[in-house]
XYZ file of C-alpha atoms in Angstrom:
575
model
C 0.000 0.000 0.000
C 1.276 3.436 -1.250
C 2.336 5.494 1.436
C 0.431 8.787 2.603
C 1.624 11.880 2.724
C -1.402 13.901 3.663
C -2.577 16.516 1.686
C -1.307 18.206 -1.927
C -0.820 21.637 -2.214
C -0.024 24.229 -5.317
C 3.333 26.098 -5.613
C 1.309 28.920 -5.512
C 0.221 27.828 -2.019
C 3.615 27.042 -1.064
C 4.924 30.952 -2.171
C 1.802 32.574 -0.268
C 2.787 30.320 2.798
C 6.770 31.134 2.783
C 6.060 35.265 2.146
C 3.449 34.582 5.112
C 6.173 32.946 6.919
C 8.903 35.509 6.512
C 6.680 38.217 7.604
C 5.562 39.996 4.537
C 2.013 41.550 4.725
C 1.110 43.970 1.584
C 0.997 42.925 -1.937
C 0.536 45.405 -4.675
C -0.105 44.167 -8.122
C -2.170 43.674 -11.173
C -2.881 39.613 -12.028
C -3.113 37.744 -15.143
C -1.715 34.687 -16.554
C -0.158 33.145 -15.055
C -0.185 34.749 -11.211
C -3.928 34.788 -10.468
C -3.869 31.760 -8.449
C -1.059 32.816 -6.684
C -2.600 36.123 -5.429
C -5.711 34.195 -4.350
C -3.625 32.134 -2.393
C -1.813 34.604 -0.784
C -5.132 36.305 0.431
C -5.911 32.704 1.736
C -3.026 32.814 3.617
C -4.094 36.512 4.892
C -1.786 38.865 3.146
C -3.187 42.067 2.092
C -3.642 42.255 -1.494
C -4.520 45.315 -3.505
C -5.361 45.382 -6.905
C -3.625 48.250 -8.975
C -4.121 50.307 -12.359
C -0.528 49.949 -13.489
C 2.756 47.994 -13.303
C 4.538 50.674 -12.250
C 1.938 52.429 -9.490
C 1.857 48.659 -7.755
C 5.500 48.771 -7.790
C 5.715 52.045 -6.174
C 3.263 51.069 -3.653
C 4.957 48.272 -2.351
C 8.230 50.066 -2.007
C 6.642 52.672 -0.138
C 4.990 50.089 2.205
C 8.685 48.388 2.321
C 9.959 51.688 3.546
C 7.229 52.298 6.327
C 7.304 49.131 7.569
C 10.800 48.225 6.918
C 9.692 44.738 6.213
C 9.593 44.318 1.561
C 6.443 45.230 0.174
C 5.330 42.394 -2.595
C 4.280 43.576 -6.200
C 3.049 40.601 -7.689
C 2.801 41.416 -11.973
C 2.443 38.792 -14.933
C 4.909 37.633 -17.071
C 6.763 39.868 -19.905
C 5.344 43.742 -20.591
C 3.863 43.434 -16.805
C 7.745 42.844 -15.615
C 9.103 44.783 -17.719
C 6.489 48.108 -16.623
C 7.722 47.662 -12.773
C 11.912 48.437 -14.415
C 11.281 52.264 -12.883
C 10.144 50.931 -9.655
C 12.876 48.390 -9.157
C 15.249 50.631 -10.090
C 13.588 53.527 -7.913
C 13.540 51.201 -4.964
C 17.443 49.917 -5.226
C 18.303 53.438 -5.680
C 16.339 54.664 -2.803
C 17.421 52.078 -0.919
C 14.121 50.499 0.743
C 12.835 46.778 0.400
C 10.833 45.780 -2.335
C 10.113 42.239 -3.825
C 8.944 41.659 -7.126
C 7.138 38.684 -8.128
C 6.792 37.976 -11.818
C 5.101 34.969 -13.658
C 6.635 34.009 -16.751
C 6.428 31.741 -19.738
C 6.418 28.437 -19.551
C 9.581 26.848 -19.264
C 8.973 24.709 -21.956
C 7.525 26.868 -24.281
C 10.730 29.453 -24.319
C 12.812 29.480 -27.318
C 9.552 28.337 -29.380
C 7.870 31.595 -28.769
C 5.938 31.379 -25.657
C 3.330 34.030 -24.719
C 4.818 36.750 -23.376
C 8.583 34.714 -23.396
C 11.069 37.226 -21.981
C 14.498 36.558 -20.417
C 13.256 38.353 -16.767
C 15.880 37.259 -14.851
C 18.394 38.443 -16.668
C 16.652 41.803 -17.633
C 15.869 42.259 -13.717
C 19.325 41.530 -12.383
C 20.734 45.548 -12.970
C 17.746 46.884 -10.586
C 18.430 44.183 -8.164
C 20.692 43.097 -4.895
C 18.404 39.523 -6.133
C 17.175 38.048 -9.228
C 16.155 34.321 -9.270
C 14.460 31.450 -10.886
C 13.306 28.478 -8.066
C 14.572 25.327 -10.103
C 11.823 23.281 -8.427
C 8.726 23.722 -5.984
C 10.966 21.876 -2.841
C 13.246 25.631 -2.881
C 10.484 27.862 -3.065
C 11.005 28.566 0.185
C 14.373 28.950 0.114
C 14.105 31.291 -2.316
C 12.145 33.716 -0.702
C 14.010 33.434 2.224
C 16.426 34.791 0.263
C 14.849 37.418 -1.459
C 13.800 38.795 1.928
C 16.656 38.600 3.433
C 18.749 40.517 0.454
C 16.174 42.832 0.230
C 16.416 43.794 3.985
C 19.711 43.166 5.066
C 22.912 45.552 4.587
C 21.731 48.292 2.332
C 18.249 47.741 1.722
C 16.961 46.851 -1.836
C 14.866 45.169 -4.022
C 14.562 41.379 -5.154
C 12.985 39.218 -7.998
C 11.691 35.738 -7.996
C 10.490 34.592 -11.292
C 8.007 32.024 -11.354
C 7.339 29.825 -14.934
C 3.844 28.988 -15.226
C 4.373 25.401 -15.060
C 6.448 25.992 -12.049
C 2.917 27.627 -10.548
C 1.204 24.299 -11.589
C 3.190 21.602 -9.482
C 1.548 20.838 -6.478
C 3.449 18.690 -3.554
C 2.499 16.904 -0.417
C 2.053 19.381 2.347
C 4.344 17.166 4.718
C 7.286 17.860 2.016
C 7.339 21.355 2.126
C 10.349 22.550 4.093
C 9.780 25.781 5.224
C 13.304 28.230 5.699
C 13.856 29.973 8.662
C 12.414 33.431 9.222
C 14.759 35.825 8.750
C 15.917 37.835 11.754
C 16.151 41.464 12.581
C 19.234 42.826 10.585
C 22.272 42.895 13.133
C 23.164 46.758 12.749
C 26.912 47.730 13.005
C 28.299 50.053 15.634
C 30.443 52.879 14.898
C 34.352 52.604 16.047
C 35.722 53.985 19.522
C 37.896 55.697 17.318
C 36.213 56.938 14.947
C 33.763 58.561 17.722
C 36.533 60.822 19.182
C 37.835 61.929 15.590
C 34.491 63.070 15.082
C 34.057 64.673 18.189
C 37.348 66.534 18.372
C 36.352 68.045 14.479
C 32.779 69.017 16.214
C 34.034 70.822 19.002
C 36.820 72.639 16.752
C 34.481 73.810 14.182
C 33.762 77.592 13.806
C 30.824 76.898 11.338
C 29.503 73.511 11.729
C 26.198 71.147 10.175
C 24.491 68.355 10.685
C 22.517 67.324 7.526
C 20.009 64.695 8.463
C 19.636 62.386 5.371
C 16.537 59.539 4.836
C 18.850 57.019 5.771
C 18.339 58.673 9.580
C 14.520 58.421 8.807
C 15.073 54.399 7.868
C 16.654 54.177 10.793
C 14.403 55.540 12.831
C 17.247 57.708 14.832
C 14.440 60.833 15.632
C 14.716 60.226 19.656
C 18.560 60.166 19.404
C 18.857 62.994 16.711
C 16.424 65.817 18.513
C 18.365 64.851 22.043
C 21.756 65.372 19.899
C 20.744 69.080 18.397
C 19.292 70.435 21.390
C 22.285 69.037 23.463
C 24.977 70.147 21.783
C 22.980 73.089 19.991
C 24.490 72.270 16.090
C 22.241 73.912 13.069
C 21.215 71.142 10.785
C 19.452 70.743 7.392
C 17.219 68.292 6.233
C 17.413 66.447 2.710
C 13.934 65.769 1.199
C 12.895 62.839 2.940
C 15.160 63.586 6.056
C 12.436 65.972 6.610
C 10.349 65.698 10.051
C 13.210 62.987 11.884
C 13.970 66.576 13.562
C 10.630 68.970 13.197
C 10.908 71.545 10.586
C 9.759 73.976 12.685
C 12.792 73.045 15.388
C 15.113 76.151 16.002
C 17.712 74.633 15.142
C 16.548 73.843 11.496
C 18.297 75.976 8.932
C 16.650 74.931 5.609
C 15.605 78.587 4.551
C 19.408 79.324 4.806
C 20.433 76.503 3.093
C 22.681 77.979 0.372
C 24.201 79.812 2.897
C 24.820 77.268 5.158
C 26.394 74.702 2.702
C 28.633 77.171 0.894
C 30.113 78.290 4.858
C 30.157 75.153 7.170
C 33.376 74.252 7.403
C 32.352 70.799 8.791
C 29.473 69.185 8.047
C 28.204 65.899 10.003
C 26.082 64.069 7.040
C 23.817 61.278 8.729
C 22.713 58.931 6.041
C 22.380 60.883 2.801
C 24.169 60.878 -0.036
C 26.979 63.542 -1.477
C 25.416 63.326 -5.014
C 23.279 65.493 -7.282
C 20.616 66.391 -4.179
C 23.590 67.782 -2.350
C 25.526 69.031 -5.103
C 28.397 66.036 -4.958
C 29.746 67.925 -1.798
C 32.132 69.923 -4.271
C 32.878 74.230 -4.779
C 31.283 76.177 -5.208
C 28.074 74.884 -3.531
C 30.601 73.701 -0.372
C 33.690 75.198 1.034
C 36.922 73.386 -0.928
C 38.429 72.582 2.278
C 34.996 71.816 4.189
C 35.565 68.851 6.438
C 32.790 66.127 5.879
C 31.707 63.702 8.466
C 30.417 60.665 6.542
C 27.747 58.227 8.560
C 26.102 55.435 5.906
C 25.152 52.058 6.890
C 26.660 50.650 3.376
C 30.219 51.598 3.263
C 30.327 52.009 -0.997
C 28.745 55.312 -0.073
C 31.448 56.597 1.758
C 33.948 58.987 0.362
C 32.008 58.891 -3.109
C 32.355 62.173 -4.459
C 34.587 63.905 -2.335
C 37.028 62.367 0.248
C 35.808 62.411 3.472
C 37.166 63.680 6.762
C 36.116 60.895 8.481
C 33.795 57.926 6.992
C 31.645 55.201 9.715
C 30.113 52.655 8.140
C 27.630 52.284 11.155
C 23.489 52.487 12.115
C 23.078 55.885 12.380
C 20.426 55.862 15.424
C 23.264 53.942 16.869
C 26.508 56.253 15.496
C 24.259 58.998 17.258
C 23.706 57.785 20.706
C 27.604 56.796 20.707
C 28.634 60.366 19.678
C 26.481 61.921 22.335
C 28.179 60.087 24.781
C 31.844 60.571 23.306
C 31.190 64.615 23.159
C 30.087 64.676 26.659
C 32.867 62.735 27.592
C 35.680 64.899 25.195
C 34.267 68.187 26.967
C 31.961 68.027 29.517
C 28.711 70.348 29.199
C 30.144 71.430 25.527
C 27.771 73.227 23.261
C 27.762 75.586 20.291
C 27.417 78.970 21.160
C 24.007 80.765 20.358
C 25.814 83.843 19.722
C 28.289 82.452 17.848
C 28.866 84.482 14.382
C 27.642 81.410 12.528
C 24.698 81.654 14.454
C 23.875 85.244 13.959
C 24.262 84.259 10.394
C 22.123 81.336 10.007
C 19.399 83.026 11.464
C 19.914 86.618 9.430
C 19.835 84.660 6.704
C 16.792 82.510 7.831
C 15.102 85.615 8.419
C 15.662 87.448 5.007
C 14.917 84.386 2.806
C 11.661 84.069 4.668
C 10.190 87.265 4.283
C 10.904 86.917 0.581
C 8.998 84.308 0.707
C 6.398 85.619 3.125
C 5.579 88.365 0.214
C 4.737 85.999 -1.827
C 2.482 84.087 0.280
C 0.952 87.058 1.036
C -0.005 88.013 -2.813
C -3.270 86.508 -3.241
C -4.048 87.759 -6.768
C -5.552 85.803 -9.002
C -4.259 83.467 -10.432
C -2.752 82.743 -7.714
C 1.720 81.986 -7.524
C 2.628 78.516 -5.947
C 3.309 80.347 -2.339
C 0.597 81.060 -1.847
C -1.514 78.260 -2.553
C 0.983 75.903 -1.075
C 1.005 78.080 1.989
C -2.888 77.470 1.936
C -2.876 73.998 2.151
C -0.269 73.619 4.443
C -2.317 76.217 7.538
C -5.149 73.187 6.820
C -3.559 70.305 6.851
C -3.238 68.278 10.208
C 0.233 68.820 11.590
C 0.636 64.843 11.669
C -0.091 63.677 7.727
C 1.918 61.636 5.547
C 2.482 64.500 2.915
C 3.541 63.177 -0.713
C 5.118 65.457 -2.557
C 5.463 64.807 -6.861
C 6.691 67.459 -9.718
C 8.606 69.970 -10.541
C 7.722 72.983 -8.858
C 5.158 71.814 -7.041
C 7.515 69.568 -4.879
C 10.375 71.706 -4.994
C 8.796 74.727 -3.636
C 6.392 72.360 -1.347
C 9.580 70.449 0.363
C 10.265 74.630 2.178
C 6.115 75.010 2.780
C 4.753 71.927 3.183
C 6.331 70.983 6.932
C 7.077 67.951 8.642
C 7.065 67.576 12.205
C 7.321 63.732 12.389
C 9.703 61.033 10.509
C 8.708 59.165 7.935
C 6.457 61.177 6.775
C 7.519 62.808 3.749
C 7.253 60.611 0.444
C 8.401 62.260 -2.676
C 10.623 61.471 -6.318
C 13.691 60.388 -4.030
C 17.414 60.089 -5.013
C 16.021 59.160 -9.046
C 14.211 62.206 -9.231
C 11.335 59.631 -10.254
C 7.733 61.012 -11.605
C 4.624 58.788 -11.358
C 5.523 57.856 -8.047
C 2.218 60.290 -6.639
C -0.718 57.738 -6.249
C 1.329 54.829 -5.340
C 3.335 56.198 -2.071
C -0.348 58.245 -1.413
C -2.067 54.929 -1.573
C 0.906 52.858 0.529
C 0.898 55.420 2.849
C -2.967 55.176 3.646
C -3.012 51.860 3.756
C -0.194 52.007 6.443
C -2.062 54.481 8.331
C -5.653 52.189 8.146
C -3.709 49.798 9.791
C -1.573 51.440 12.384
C -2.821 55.248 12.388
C -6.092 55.142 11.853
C -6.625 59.081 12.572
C -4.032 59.815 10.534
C -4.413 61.460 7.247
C -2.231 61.548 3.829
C -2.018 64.268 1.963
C -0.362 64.246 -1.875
C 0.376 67.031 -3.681
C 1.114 67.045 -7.441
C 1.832 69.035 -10.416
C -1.003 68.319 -12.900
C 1.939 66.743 -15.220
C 2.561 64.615 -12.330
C -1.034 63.782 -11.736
C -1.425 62.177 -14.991
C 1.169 59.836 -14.623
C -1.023 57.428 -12.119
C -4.229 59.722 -12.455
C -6.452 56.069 -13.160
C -5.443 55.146 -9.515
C -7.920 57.565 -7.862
C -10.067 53.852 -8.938
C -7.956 52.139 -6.415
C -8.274 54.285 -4.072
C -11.990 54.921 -4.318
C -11.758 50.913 -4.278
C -10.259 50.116 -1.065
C -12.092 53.265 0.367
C -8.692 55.079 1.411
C -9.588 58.706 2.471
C -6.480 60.533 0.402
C -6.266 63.697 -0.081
C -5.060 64.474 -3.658
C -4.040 68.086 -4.348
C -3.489 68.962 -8.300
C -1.276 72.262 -8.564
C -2.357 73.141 -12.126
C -0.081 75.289 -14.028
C -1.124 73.605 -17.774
C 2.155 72.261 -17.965
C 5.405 70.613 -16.833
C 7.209 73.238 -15.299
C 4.795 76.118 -16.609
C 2.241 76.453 -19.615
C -0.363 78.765 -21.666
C -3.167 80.599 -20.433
C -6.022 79.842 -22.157
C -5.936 82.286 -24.404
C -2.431 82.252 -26.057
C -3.205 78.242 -26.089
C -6.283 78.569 -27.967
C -4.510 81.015 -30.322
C -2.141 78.324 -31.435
C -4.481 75.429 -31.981
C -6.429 78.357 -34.271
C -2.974 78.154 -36.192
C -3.054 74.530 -37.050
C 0.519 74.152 -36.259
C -0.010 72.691 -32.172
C 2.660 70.599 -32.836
C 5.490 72.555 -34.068
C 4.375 75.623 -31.976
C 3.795 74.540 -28.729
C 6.362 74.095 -26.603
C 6.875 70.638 -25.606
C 6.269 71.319 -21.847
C 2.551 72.587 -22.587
C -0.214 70.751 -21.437
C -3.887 71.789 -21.707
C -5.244 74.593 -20.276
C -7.340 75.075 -17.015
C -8.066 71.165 -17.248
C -11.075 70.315 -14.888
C -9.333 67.158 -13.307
C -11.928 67.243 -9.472
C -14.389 66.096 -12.679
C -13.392 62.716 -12.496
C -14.491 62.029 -9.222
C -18.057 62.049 -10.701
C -17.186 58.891 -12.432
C -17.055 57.634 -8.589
C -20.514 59.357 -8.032
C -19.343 62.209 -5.935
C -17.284 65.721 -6.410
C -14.487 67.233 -6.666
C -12.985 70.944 -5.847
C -11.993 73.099 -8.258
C -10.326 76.007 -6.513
C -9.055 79.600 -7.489
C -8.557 81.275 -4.406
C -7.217 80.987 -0.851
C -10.604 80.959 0.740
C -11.629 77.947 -1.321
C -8.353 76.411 -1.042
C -8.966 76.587 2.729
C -12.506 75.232 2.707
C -12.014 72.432 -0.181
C -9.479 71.249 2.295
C -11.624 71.444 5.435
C -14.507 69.691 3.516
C -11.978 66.955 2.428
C -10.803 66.134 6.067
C -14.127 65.470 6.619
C -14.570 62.721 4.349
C -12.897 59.013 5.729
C -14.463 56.558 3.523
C -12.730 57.864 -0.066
C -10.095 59.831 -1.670
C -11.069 63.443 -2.597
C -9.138 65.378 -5.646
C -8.750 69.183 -4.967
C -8.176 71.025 -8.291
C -5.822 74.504 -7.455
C -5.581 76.705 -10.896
C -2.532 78.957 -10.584
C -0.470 81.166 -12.536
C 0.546 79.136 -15.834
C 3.843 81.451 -15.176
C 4.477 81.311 -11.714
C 7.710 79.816 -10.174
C 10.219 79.958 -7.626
C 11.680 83.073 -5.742
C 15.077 83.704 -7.237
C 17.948 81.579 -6.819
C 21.537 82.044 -5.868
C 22.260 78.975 -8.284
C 21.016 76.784 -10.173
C 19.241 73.884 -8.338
C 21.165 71.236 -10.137
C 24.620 71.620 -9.874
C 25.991 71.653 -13.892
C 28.759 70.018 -14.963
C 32.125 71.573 -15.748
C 33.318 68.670 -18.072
């Protein structure tokens, strides 16, 4: 008599079991042949699966679930063009550095070479955007596999993995009592920054006439706020936040000195950089945006960062919640009760500085003509906003001039286009990031706030939000264009001249588009707004509403922009 060995299961069941098993919770996708099995299975298994519009919005999702979490976000796409859509994700993901793992069904193994449906070669294409790109031979190392893939993803410098899965691969099944399930994979062991390396650092600190602490994303990821705020009101050092370093110290905190920022990166003659990057976002650390013989103070948990661009002072390849904590203690030791001097001349400065660049900007917040400049609608959604939303951030102006209005007071709370300057990214971090907060904030509140050239890259996921009921709040700064358009007239004058195409300049969009309109697909309405007043009360009415997203439609100047600046915001090349 043939033995028993209980009951068969699917490789689909055995993948759904192992991601259950290694702790993952959201998956993000859009399902065909041959992976809709497999996301009914992991919903079985009681993952979280949500149903997306695009490739590339599910894979944005689940890296910005990956990030808030810090456990890998799943999008789960089919085989061929649904890979090959997520290629800005995955490489948005490894560049930003947070977990993501991407699942992808593929032709059948033996149908490739013969012209399979949708054959593709999606290992090998995935393997540049990757720490992780891999095939399971057999069902009995599925789990092994995605052990794997979570652990890559997570471990060192976070990243992003891919497990490809043949259809016929999907359609083995296997006695329950044979799967071997891998280990979960642990809590990262973080490094520890060197004795001394501590007292270099220190000595350089208390020497400095003009010192800074920039406060990167990689001190958000590593969730150092606690440490951090104890370290800048100890010791009484200016900082400046990068983009998504934003709210791991408030940005209304004394001590913050982003409306002097020019000033304060072309003077600091040492500069303590907690896990960010010395590349285009901080102008590669190099004259004239820095001093030439500014000291820098390097803190990354993946040591290839270190001296990248320029050579560092000192480099610590260490946890920066960690490297903080440890420094604290070293400067106290070094020089007992040591702080920087409020009436230091680098003080007095900072804050003349702070002062003058605001009240530029305060003039134009204050210039509520119609239509209206980006101050001063920004500045109206940020006095109604609650001082504890997720704010995502996506465009050109509208997220450059939003990162100085648009404040953060808590970390982790500021999503925008990241290290690859990535558009589309809107709808998909919004949508993460309210999913998040159903689950672990509930009376929390996400705001996102796009360009209308941004909004149109992932406009069709307002559906999935309306979907899964997730009160977003979308703001669309429309300006008719990417970086600026027409009014309405001068537009209409060129389409009159049957040459739209060779006289409209390729950043034109249309004019005065009525985007809060397609909310009445939905059944309900939208805001179109063209003052501060209505700004204000679209934005009161909104908070209101906790069972759907609502789209707020701002028309401003089609030729507003940014105050004046010193230089250029991206540092050009002198090659």
């Amino acid at each position: 008599m043939a033995e028993d060995h209980g009951e068969e299961i699917s490789a689909n069941q055995v993948i759904a079991q192992a991601l259950k098993h290694q702790g993952v919770e959201y998956i993000f996708g859009i399902v065909g042949i041959p992976v809709i099995e497999l996301a009914i299975a992991c919903q079985q298994e009681g993952l979280h699966y949500i149903g997306m519009r695009n490739e590339q919005a599910a894979c944005y999702a689940a890296q910005a679930i990956g990030y808030l979490t810090k456990k890998p976000g799943v999008c789960l796409v089919v085989s061929g063009p649904g890979l090959l859509h997520t290629f800005g994700g995955l490489a948005n993901a490894q560049i930003n550095c947070w977990p993501l793992l991407v699942i992808g069904g593929s032709c059948a193994q033996d149908h490739e070479g013969i012209g399979g449906f949708q054959e593709c070669p999606q290992v090998e294409l995935a393997r540049p955007y990757c720490k992780y790109s891999a095939r399971p031979s057999n069902i009995h190392l599925i789990p092994q596999h995605v052990e794997k893939a979570v652990r890559l993803c997570t471990y060192g410098k976070p990243g992003v993995s891919y497990l490809d899965f043949p259809a016929n691969l999907l359609a083995q099944r296997i006695s329950q009592s044979a799967v071997m399930p891998s280990p979960k994979v642990p809590e990262p062991t973080l490094p520890w920054p060197g004795i001394a390396e501590l007292k270099k650092v220190s000595r350089l600190l208390i020497s400095a006439q003009t010192p800074l602490v920039i406060v990167g994303k990689g001190a958000a990821y590593s969730g150092a706020e606690s440490e951090l705020t104890s370290f800048i009101n100890t010791f009484n050092l200016p900082f400046l936040p990068t983009p998504m370093g934003k709210g791991v110290l408030s940005d209304t905190h004394p001590n913050c000195v982003a409306a002097a920022r020019t000033h304060a990166l072309q003077n600091a003659d040492t500069i303590l950089l907690l896990g960010g990057r010395l590349n285009w976002m901080l102008h590669f650390g190099r004259a004239p945006r820095f001093k030439p013989n500014v000291k820098i103070i390097q803190v990354d948990l993946c040591a290839e960062e270190l001296h990248n661009s320029v050579q560092a002072e000192v480099g610590i390849q260490a946890d920066i919640r960690l490297t903080v904590s440890q420094l604290a203690q070293m400067l106290s030791h070094t020089e007992r009760n040591w702080k920087f001097a409020t009436n230091s001349p680098w003080w007095q400065e900072l804050k003349t500085k702070c002062a003058s660049n605001r009240q530029a900007v305060e003039a134009m917040i204050r210039d509520e003509s119609t239509p209206l400049n980006y101050y001063a609608a920004l500045n109206a959604v940020q006095v109604s906003i609650p001082e504890n939303c997720i704010i995502v951030g996506e465009g050109a102006n509208t997220m450059d001039i939003g990162r100085s209005l648009l404040l953060n007071n808590l970390p982790r709370h500021r999503l925008d286009a990241g290290t690859f300057g990535t558009m589309g990214v809107g709808l998909g971090f919004a949508l993460a990031g309210a999913l998040y907060c159903s689950h672990h904030a509930p009376n929390k509140r996400v705001v996102c706030v796009q360009g209308d050239s941004a909004f149109g890259f992932s406009g069709m996921e307002l559906e999935t939000l309306v979907r899964y009921r997730l009160p977003v709040i979308i703001v669309v700064v429309n300006n008719n264009g990417i970086y600026g358009g027409f009014d309405k007239e001068t537009y209409e004058s060129i389409v009159e001249s049957g040459e739209v195409t060779v006289m409209s300049p390729p950043t034109s969009l249309g004019t005065s588009l009525r985007y809060e309109k397609m909310m009445s697909v939905f059944g309900h309405d939208g805001h179109l707004c063209t003052t501060v007043p209505q700004i204000k009360q679209a934005i009161q009415t909104s908070l209101q509403i906790t069972t759907r997203p609502s789209l707020i439609n701002i028309l401003i100047n089609p030729s507003a922009d940014r105050k004046p600046q010193n230089f250029s915001w991206l540092t050009e090349s002198k090659l």
